[in-house]
Every structure is written in structure tokens, then in C-alpha cells.
Coordinates of C-alpha atoms in Angstrom, one line a residue:
X1 CA -13.8 -9.2 -27.2
X2 CA -10.2 -7.4 -28.2
X3 CA -8.0 -7.0 -25.2
X4 CA -4.4 -5.5 -24.5
X5 CA -2.8 -6.6 -20.8
X6 CA 0.6 -5.0 -19.8
X7 CA 2.2 -6.4 -16.5
X8 CA 5.4 -4.4 -14.8
X9 CA 7.2 -4.5 -11.8
X10 CA 8.1 -1.0 -10.7
X11 CA 10.9 -0.1 -8.6
X12 CA 8.7 2.6 -6.5
X13 CA 6.2 2.1 -3.7
X14 CA 2.5 1.8 -4.6
X15 CA 1.3 5.2 -3.5
X16 CA 4.3 6.8 -5.7
X17 CA 2.7 4.9 -8.7
X18 CA -0.6 5.9 -7.8
X19 CA 0.4 9.3 -7.8
X20 CA 1.9 9.5 -11.3
X21 CA -1.2 8.0 -12.8
X22 CA -3.8 10.5 -10.9
X23 CA -1.4 13.6 -11.5
X24 CA -2.7 14.4 -14.6
X25 CA -1.3 17.9 -15.0
X26 CA 2.4 15.8 -15.7
X27 CA 1.0 13.7 -18.4
X28 CA 2.1 15.8 -21.2
X29 CA 5.9 15.4 -19.6
X30 CA 6.0 11.5 -19.7
X31 CA 2.8 10.1 -21.4
X32 CA 2.8 9.8 -25.1
X33 CA -0.5 8.1 -25.8
X34 CA -3.0 10.2 -23.3
X35 CA -1.3 13.6 -23.8
X36 CA -3.7 15.5 -21.7
X37 CA -6.3 14.2 -19.1
X38 CA -8.4 16.0 -16.4
X39 CA -10.5 14.5 -14.0
X40 CA -11.3 14.2 -10.3
X41 CA -11.4 10.3 -10.6
X42 CA -14.5 10.4 -8.5
X43 CA -16.8 7.6 -9.7
X44 CA -19.4 8.6 -12.1
X45 CA -17.4 11.6 -13.1
X46 CA -15.8 12.3 -16.3
X47 CA -12.3 11.7 -17.5
X48 CA -11.5 14.1 -20.2
X49 CA -8.4 13.0 -22.5
X50 CA -6.7 13.9 -25.4
X51 CA -5.4 10.6 -26.8
X52 CA -2.8 9.8 -29.7
X53 CA -4.0 7.0 -31.0
X54 CA -2.6 7.9 -34.4
X55 CA 0.8 9.4 -34.2
X56 CA -0.2 12.7 -36.2
X57 CA -3.5 13.3 -34.2
X58 CA -4.6 13.5 -30.6
X59 CA -8.0 12.8 -30.4
X60 CA -10.5 14.1 -27.8
X61 CA -12.3 11.3 -25.7
X62 CA -14.4 11.6 -22.7
X63 CA -15.0 8.5 -20.6
X64 CA -16.7 7.7 -17.4
X65 CA -15.1 6.6 -13.9
X66 CA -16.6 3.2 -13.0
X67 CA -14.2 2.5 -10.2
X68 CA -11.5 3.9 -8.0
X69 CA -10.0 2.3 -4.8
X70 CA -7.3 4.5 -3.7
X71 CA -3.9 3.4 -4.3
X72 CA -5.2 -0.1 -5.8
X73 CA -7.6 0.2 -8.8
X74 CA -8.9 2.6 -11.2
X75 CA -11.3 1.8 -13.8
X76 CA -13.0 4.0 -16.7
X77 CA -14.6 3.5 -19.9
X78 CA -17.3 4.4 -22.7
X79 CA -20.5 2.7 -23.7
X80 CA -22.2 3.3 -26.8
X81 CA -26.0 3.0 -27.0
X82 CA -27.5 -0.4 -28.0
X83 CA -24.2 -1.8 -26.7
X84 CA -22.4 -1.3 -29.9
X85 CA -19.1 -0.9 -28.2
X86 CA -18.0 -0.9 -24.4
X87 CA -14.5 0.2 -23.5
X88 CA -12.8 -1.0 -20.0
X89 CA -9.3 0.9 -19.1
X90 CA -8.2 -0.7 -15.7
X91 CA -5.0 0.2 -13.2
X92 CA -4.3 -2.3 -10.9
X93 CA -1.8 -1.8 -8.5
X94 CA -0.1 -4.1 -5.5
X95 CA 2.8 -3.9 -3.2
X96 CA 5.6 -6.5 -3.6
X97 CA 7.7 -4.8 -0.8
X98 CA 7.9 -1.2 0.7
X99 CA 9.9 0.1 -2.6
X100 CA 8.4 -2.2 -5.4
X101 CA 5.2 -2.4 -6.8
X102 CA 3.2 -4.4 -9.4
X103 CA 1.7 -2.6 -12.0
X104 CA -1.1 -4.0 -14.4
X105 CA -2.8 -2.3 -17.3
X106 CA -6.1 -3.7 -18.9
X107 CA -7.9 -2.5 -21.8
X108 CA -10.9 -4.3 -23.2
X109 CA -13.1 -3.5 -26.0
X110 CA -16.8 -5.7 -26.2
X111 CA -19.7 -5.4 -28.4
X112 CA -20.3 -5.9 -32.1
X113 CA -18.0 -3.0 -33.3
X114 CA -15.3 -4.4 -31.3
X115 CA -13.8 -6.3 -34.1
X116 CA -14.2 -3.8 -36.5
X117 CA -12.3 -1.3 -34.0
X118 CA -9.3 -3.6 -33.4
X119 CA -8.8 -4.2 -37.1
X120 CA -8.9 -0.5 -37.6
X121 CA -6.9 0.7 -34.4
X122 CA -5.5 -2.5 -32.7
X123 CA -1.9 -2.1 -33.5
X124 CA -2.1 1.8 -32.7
X125 CA -3.9 0.9 -29.2
X126 CA -0.9 -1.8 -28.3
X127 CA 1.5 0.7 -29.2
X128 CA -0.1 3.6 -27.0
X129 CA -0.9 1.4 -24.1
X130 CA 2.5 0.0 -24.2
X131 CA 4.1 3.5 -24.5
X132 CA 1.7 4.5 -21.3
X133 CA 2.8 1.8 -19.2
X134 CA 6.3 2.0 -20.0
X135 CA 5.9 5.9 -19.1
X136 CA 4.3 5.2 -15.9
X137 CA 7.2 2.6 -15.1
X138 CA 10.0 5.3 -15.8
X139 CA 8.1 8.1 -14.0
X140 CA 7.2 6.5 -10.9
X141 CA 10.9 4.8 -10.5
X142 CA 12.5 8.3 -11.1
X143 CA 10.2 10.0 -9.0
X144 CA 10.8 7.2 -6.3
X145 CA 14.5 7.6 -7.0
X146 CA 14.6 11.3 -6.4
X147 CA 12.7 11.0 -3.1
X148 CA 15.2 8.7 -1.7
X149 CA 18.4 10.8 -3.0

């Protein structure tokens, strides 16, 4: 198993952070890792992305939404045939107080191909998920400050 976990405290209400995650039209403005995204986020529906795993190329990626608890939890991923590789991407949100949220990002690869993918792309995936997490923090904090002032 290969796993990446990011945790951040964000100066923004939980709903504001959720809006940043779900407003995919804005991804090109703040997200250097997932540079394009389209989804209804309904369970069972596709999430179509262009992911910049390698700095010079944004590859198309289609995953399936597995869970969506409005404002709290979103999960999507892929499953290759024969259980060769399964990915899970999870966004967790909780409210610390009216103006502060806790955000946790989890990415996990399982299956016989997971060790190979982690060796070949592990560093790039860590970089990308870190950049996306920091982008969520910055964007939600910025939008929250704009709403106050």
C-alpha cells in the first residue's frame, strides 16, 4: 500500500472550503496539480480530470465518485480489473469553530501494481497532492477574507 496524508487548519468556515473543492471551474486558477476537473460529485458518477503528475504534461484521468457527504467527506478513485490497482482519494472536512476548519486529504494505492506506481511516480504524487492541499488552504482562506471584508 502507498499512502499520502495531508492535514491543514484553514481560516475559513467548513462550507467555504467545501465550495473550493467542489467548484471545479475555478481549479485552473489555484490548483497546480488537477488543472481541469468536471463532475457532478453524485455517487457513482465520473469525475473527469487533467492531472499534472509530471510537470510538463497534464494527463487525462477519469475516476468514479464513491461517497459524498455534503460539506464533510468526498471520495473517488479507480479500480483496475483483477484488482491490479485501486486508488482512493478522500477529502475530509470538520469545523473547529465558525471561522476555522480542519482539512485532511488522503490518497491511497492498493494492489499488485501499487509498489511499481509508488516507485515510478511517488515523489510526483506527493508533490502534487501537497500543492493541491496548499492551494485549497490559500483559496478558501482568501475567499473567506473577501467575504468578511
